[in-house]
């Protein structure tokens, strides 16, 4: 696995979609296989690179899981008994499109209602004036802060 | 591992803190051990139960990581060269306090500046009128939506 997709620029490091999915298909929300496949496919749809993932099914129902991508993460927590899922699609880099990942998830879970909040992460981070050496060795006295 | 911490109530299923940490200690942001320990300790501080975790270090620098908790998740993506970390602390259930987890992370990363957005997740989810059987068997024709 190589370097991170960064795309640091004025205007933040990435886009984070905070998504409330209501009135979803409860069966899909309670199937580890369906949820896992949906999130992995969403990673591909958003043009992200999968690093790892983990999914867990609660008893008696509900699933939590995430896909760690080189460009940040996609996560989900489902309440099938409420037809509800808390979804986050957070991707960095100009080559990614979190909205395409979200389209995939909406389709798979058959969400009839959604609220979406798009947050640009890392605004102002590029103004950092601290010392940092890419080799990992910080310079001088500033190495100890 | 037992049931999920739910605490479904009017006013959502949980609280999600979207945190921008600026002017952090870049060494801490580039150490897998430091980041992993900080997030696991934050899970404990917020009174959450850890289900799993994964941390990945990019080349030449930067870490992404995730702690899956029974109450949702804590995640981080760091840009040590910018002194910046994108942090999420999302906990469900009345027994948890995401702010205590955040205090821990702020201390460990020595963040000098933060912006925090608190989002109540799942507002209105309790109004769901769909069919759902805890046993997993949906009733009648509604099983196929």
PDB file of N, CA, C and O in Angstrom, chain A residues 25-61:
ATOM      1  N   UNK A  25     -34.924  -0.840   4.015  1.00  0.00           N
ATOM      2  CA  UNK A  25     -35.293  -2.252   4.039  1.00  0.00           C
ATOM      3  C   UNK A  25     -34.668  -2.884   5.294  1.00  0.00           C
ATOM      4  O   UNK A  25     -33.448  -3.019   5.373  1.00  0.00           O
ATOM      5  N   UNK A  26     -35.498  -3.276   6.261  1.00  0.00           N
ATOM      6  CA  UNK A  26     -34.933  -3.783   7.516  1.00  0.00           C
ATOM      7  C   UNK A  26     -34.140  -5.074   7.350  1.00  0.00           C
ATOM      8  O   UNK A  26     -33.192  -5.319   8.098  1.00  0.00           O
ATOM      9  N   UNK A  27     -34.512  -5.885   6.372  1.00  0.00           N
ATOM     10  CA  UNK A  27     -33.757  -7.124   6.151  1.00  0.00           C
ATOM     11  C   UNK A  27     -32.327  -6.820   5.713  1.00  0.00           C
ATOM     12  O   UNK A  27     -31.376  -7.450   6.172  1.00  0.00           O
ATOM     13  N   UNK A  28     -32.181  -5.846   4.826  1.00  0.00           N
ATOM     14  CA  UNK A  28     -30.836  -5.468   4.363  1.00  0.00           C
ATOM     15  C   UNK A  28     -30.022  -4.909   5.521  1.00  0.00           C
ATOM     16  O   UNK A  28     -28.831  -5.171   5.643  1.00  0.00           O
ATOM     17  N   UNK A  29     -30.682  -4.158   6.400  1.00  0.00           N
ATOM     18  CA  UNK A  29     -29.976  -3.549   7.535  1.00  0.00           C
ATOM     19  C   UNK A  29     -29.559  -4.565   8.585  1.00  0.00           C
ATOM     20  O   UNK A  29     -28.783  -4.245   9.482  1.00  0.00           O
ATOM     21  N   UNK A  30     -30.099  -5.781   8.484  1.00  0.00           N
ATOM     22  CA  UNK A  30     -29.756  -6.778   9.500  1.00  0.00           C
ATOM     23  C   UNK A  30     -28.925  -7.938   8.937  1.00  0.00           C
ATOM     24  O   UNK A  30     -28.694  -8.928   9.623  1.00  0.00           O
ATOM     25  N   UNK A  31     -28.512  -7.787   7.684  1.00  0.00           N
ATOM     26  CA  UNK A  31     -27.679  -8.825   7.060  1.00  0.00           C
ATOM     27  C   UNK A  31     -26.237  -8.349   6.980  1.00  0.00           C
ATOM     28  O   UNK A  31     -25.925  -7.368   6.287  1.00  0.00           O
ATOM     29  N   UNK A  32     -25.336  -9.047   7.665  1.00  0.00           N
ATOM     30  CA  UNK A  32     -23.923  -8.667   7.616  1.00  0.00           C
ATOM     31  C   UNK A  32     -23.423  -8.705   6.178  1.00  0.00           C
ATOM     32  O   UNK A  32     -22.700  -7.813   5.726  1.00  0.00           O
ATOM     33  N   UNK A  33     -23.826  -9.730   5.451  1.00  0.00           N
ATOM     34  CA  UNK A  33     -23.358  -9.878   4.078  1.00  0.00           C
ATOM     35  C   UNK A  33     -23.835  -8.711   3.207  1.00  0.00           C
ATOM     36  O   UNK A  33     -23.048  -8.134   2.437  1.00  0.00           O
ATOM     37  N   UNK A  34     -25.115  -8.351   3.350  1.00  0.00           N
ATOM     38  CA  UNK A  34     -25.661  -7.244   2.549  1.00  0.00           C
ATOM     39  C   UNK A  34     -24.989  -5.923   2.903  1.00  0.00           C
ATOM     40  O   UNK A  34     -24.647  -5.123   2.019  1.00  0.00           O
ATOM     41  N   UNK A  35     -24.768  -5.701   4.200  1.00  0.00           N
ATOM     42  CA  UNK A  35     -24.176  -4.437   4.650  1.00  0.00           C
ATOM     43  C   UNK A  35     -22.710  -4.354   4.208  1.00  0.00           C
ATOM     44  O   UNK A  35     -22.251  -3.339   3.691  1.00  0.00           O
ATOM     45  N   UNK A  36     -22.002  -5.441   4.394  1.00  0.00           N
ATOM     46  CA  UNK A  36     -20.580  -5.459   4.022  1.00  0.00           C
ATOM     47  C   UNK A  36     -20.407  -5.228   2.529  1.00  0.00           C
ATOM     48  O   UNK A  36     -19.604  -4.391   2.102  1.00  0.00           O
ATOM     49  N   UNK A  37     -21.181  -5.962   1.751  1.00  0.00           N
ATOM     50  CA  UNK A  37     -21.084  -5.821   0.296  1.00  0.00           C
ATOM     51  C   UNK A  37     -21.433  -4.397  -0.141  1.00  0.00           C
ATOM     52  O   UNK A  37     -20.769  -3.817  -1.006  1.00  0.00           O
ATOM     53  N   UNK A  38     -22.464  -3.830   0.486  1.00  0.00           N
ATOM     54  CA  UNK A  38     -22.881  -2.471   0.120  1.00  0.00           C
ATOM     55  C   UNK A  38     -21.771  -1.461   0.401  1.00  0.00           C
ATOM     56  O   UNK A  38     -21.473  -0.599  -0.431  1.00  0.00           O
ATOM     57  N   UNK A  39     -21.138  -1.575   1.550  1.00  0.00           N
ATOM     58  CA  UNK A  39     -20.094  -0.599   1.899  1.00  0.00           C
ATOM     59  C   UNK A  39     -18.842  -0.771   1.039  1.00  0.00           C
ATOM     60  O   UNK A  39     -18.227   0.209   0.625  1.00  0.00           O
ATOM     61  N   UNK A  40     -18.491  -2.022   0.763  1.00  0.00           N
ATOM     62  CA  UNK A  40     -17.320  -2.245  -0.098  1.00  0.00           C
ATOM     63  C   UNK A  40     -17.602  -1.747  -1.513  1.00  0.00           C
ATOM     64  O   UNK A  40     -16.732  -1.134  -2.149  1.00  0.00           O
ATOM     65  N   UNK A  41     -18.813  -1.982  -1.997  1.00  0.00           N
ATOM     66  CA  UNK A  41     -19.176  -1.484  -3.325  1.00  0.00           C
ATOM     67  C   UNK A  41     -19.238   0.043  -3.335  1.00  0.00           C
ATOM     68  O   UNK A  41     -18.898   0.685  -4.338  1.00  0.00           O
ATOM     69  N   UNK A  42     -19.654   0.622  -2.220  1.00  0.00           N
ATOM     70  CA  UNK A  42     -19.699   2.090  -2.125  1.00  0.00           C
ATOM     71  C   UNK A  42     -18.291   2.668  -2.165  1.00  0.00           C
ATOM     72  O   UNK A  42     -18.060   3.739  -2.743  1.00  0.00           O
ATOM     73  N   UNK A  43     -17.342   1.950  -1.565  1.00  0.00           N
ATOM     74  CA  UNK A  43     -15.945   2.408  -1.613  1.00  0.00           C
ATOM     75  C   UNK A  43     -15.466   2.459  -3.057  1.00  0.00           C
ATOM     76  O   UNK A  43     -14.838   3.426  -3.494  1.00  0.00           O
ATOM     77  N   UNK A  44     -15.785   1.419  -3.801  1.00  0.00           N
ATOM     78  CA  UNK A  44     -15.400   1.373  -5.216  1.00  0.00           C
ATOM     79  C   UNK A  44     -16.108   2.482  -5.999  1.00  0.00           C
ATOM     80  O   UNK A  44     -15.492   3.200  -6.790  1.00  0.00           O
ATOM     81  N   UNK A  45     -17.397   2.636  -5.743  1.00  0.00           N
ATOM     82  CA  UNK A  45     -18.182   3.642  -6.468  1.00  0.00           C
ATOM     83  C   UNK A  45     -17.644   5.058  -6.236  1.00  0.00           C
ATOM     84  O   UNK A  45     -17.691   5.904  -7.124  1.00  0.00           O
ATOM     85  N   UNK A  46     -17.119   5.288  -5.043  1.00  0.00           N
ATOM     86  CA  UNK A  46     -16.592   6.629  -4.736  1.00  0.00           C
ATOM     87  C   UNK A  46     -15.147   6.777  -5.204  1.00  0.00           C
ATOM     88  O   UNK A  46     -14.524   7.811  -4.980  1.00  0.00           O
ATOM     89  N   UNK A  47     -14.644   5.729  -5.845  1.00  0.00           N
ATOM     90  CA  UNK A  47     -13.266   5.707  -6.371  1.00  0.00           C
ATOM     91  C   UNK A  47     -12.222   5.707  -5.249  1.00  0.00           C
ATOM     92  O   UNK A  47     -11.163   6.343  -5.362  1.00  0.00           O
ATOM     93  N   UNK A  48     -12.527   5.011  -4.182  1.00  0.00           N
ATOM     94  CA  UNK A  48     -11.613   4.913  -3.050  1.00  0.00           C
ATOM     95  C   UNK A  48     -10.902   3.560  -3.054  1.00  0.00           C
ATOM     96  O   UNK A  48     -11.323   2.625  -3.724  1.00  0.00           O
ATOM     97  N   UNK A  49      -9.842   3.478  -2.262  1.00  0.00           N
ATOM     98  CA  UNK A  49      -9.056   2.251  -2.145  1.00  0.00           C
ATOM     99  C   UNK A  49      -9.246   1.646  -0.758  1.00  0.00           C
ATOM    100  O   UNK A  49      -8.967   2.296   0.251  1.00  0.00           O
ATOM    101  N   UNK A  50      -9.742   0.424  -0.718  1.00  0.00           N
ATOM    102  CA  UNK A  50     -10.018  -0.242   0.553  1.00  0.00           C
ATOM    103  C   UNK A  50      -8.724  -0.711   1.219  1.00  0.00           C
ATOM    104  O   UNK A  50      -7.887  -1.357   0.587  1.00  0.00           O
ATOM    105  N   UNK A  51      -8.580  -0.370   2.498  1.00  0.00           N
ATOM    106  CA  UNK A  51      -7.426  -0.822   3.293  1.00  0.00           C
ATOM    107  C   UNK A  51      -7.838  -1.969   4.221  1.00  0.00           C
ATOM    108  O   UNK A  51      -7.087  -2.909   4.447  1.00  0.00           O
ATOM    109  N   UNK A  52      -9.037  -1.862   4.770  1.00  0.00           N
ATOM    110  CA  UNK A  52      -9.505  -2.899   5.688  1.00  0.00           C
ATOM    111  C   UNK A  52     -10.970  -2.670   6.016  1.00  0.00           C
ATOM    112  O   UNK A  52     -11.546  -1.644   5.654  1.00  0.00           O
ATOM    113  N   UNK A  53     -11.561  -3.656   6.691  1.00  0.00           N
ATOM    114  CA  UNK A  53     -12.964  -3.487   7.080  1.00  0.00           C
ATOM    115  C   UNK A  53     -13.302  -4.428   8.213  1.00  0.00           C
ATOM    116  O   UNK A  53     -12.573  -5.397   8.478  1.00  0.00           O
ATOM    117  N   UNK A  54     -14.397  -4.138   8.884  1.00  0.00           N
ATOM    118  CA  UNK A  54     -14.858  -4.979   9.984  1.00  0.00           C
ATOM    119  C   UNK A  54     -16.358  -4.760  10.146  1.00  0.00           C
ATOM    120  O   UNK A  54     -16.824  -3.615  10.113  1.00  0.00           O
ATOM    121  N   UNK A  55     -17.072  -5.860  10.325  1.00  0.00           N
ATOM    122  CA  UNK A  55     -18.519  -5.761  10.521  1.00  0.00           C
ATOM    123  C   UNK A  55     -18.919  -6.643  11.684  1.00  0.00           C
ATOM    124  O   UNK A  55     -18.374  -7.734  11.856  1.00  0.00           O
ATOM    125  N   UNK A  56     -19.862  -6.164  12.441  1.00  0.00           N
ATOM    126  CA  UNK A  56     -20.268  -6.873  13.645  1.00  0.00           C
ATOM    127  C   UNK A  56     -21.791  -6.857  13.759  1.00  0.00           C
ATOM    128  O   UNK A  56     -22.417  -5.821  13.583  1.00  0.00           O
ATOM    129  N   UNK A  57     -22.363  -8.037  14.019  1.00  0.00           N
ATOM    130  CA  UNK A  57     -23.819  -8.101  14.179  1.00  0.00           C
ATOM    131  C   UNK A  57     -24.164  -8.236  15.655  1.00  0.00           C
ATOM    132  O   UNK A  57     -23.648  -9.104  16.352  1.00  0.00           O
ATOM    133  N   UNK A  58     -25.029  -7.360  16.092  1.00  0.00           N
ATOM    134  CA  UNK A  58     -25.473  -7.387  17.480  1.00  0.00           C
ATOM    135  C   UNK A  58     -26.598  -8.391  17.661  1.00  0.00           C
ATOM    136  O   UNK A  58     -27.272  -8.767  16.706  1.00  0.00           O
ATOM    137  N   UNK A  59     -26.779  -8.815  18.900  1.00  0.00           N
ATOM    138  CA  UNK A  59     -27.925  -9.631  19.239  1.00  0.00           C
ATOM    139  C   UNK A  59     -28.907  -8.781  20.007  1.00  0.00           C
ATOM    140  O   UNK A  59     -28.502  -8.055  20.916  1.00  0.00           O
ATOM    141  N   UNK A  60     -30.198  -8.811  19.695  1.00  0.00           N
ATOM    142  CA  UNK A  60     -30.826  -9.686  18.703  1.00  0.00           C
ATOM    143  C   UNK A  60     -30.749  -9.148  17.277  1.00  0.00           C
ATOM    144  O   UNK A  60     -31.035  -9.886  16.343  1.00  0.00           O
ATOM    145  N   UNK A  61     -30.378  -7.898  17.084  1.00  0.00           N
ATOM    146  CA  UNK A  61     -30.320  -7.379  15.715  1.00  0.00           C
ATOM    147  C   UNK A  61     -29.533  -6.083  15.681  1.00  0.00           C
ATOM    148  O   UNK A  61     -29.227  -5.475  16.700  1.00  0.00           O
TER     149      UNK A  61
END
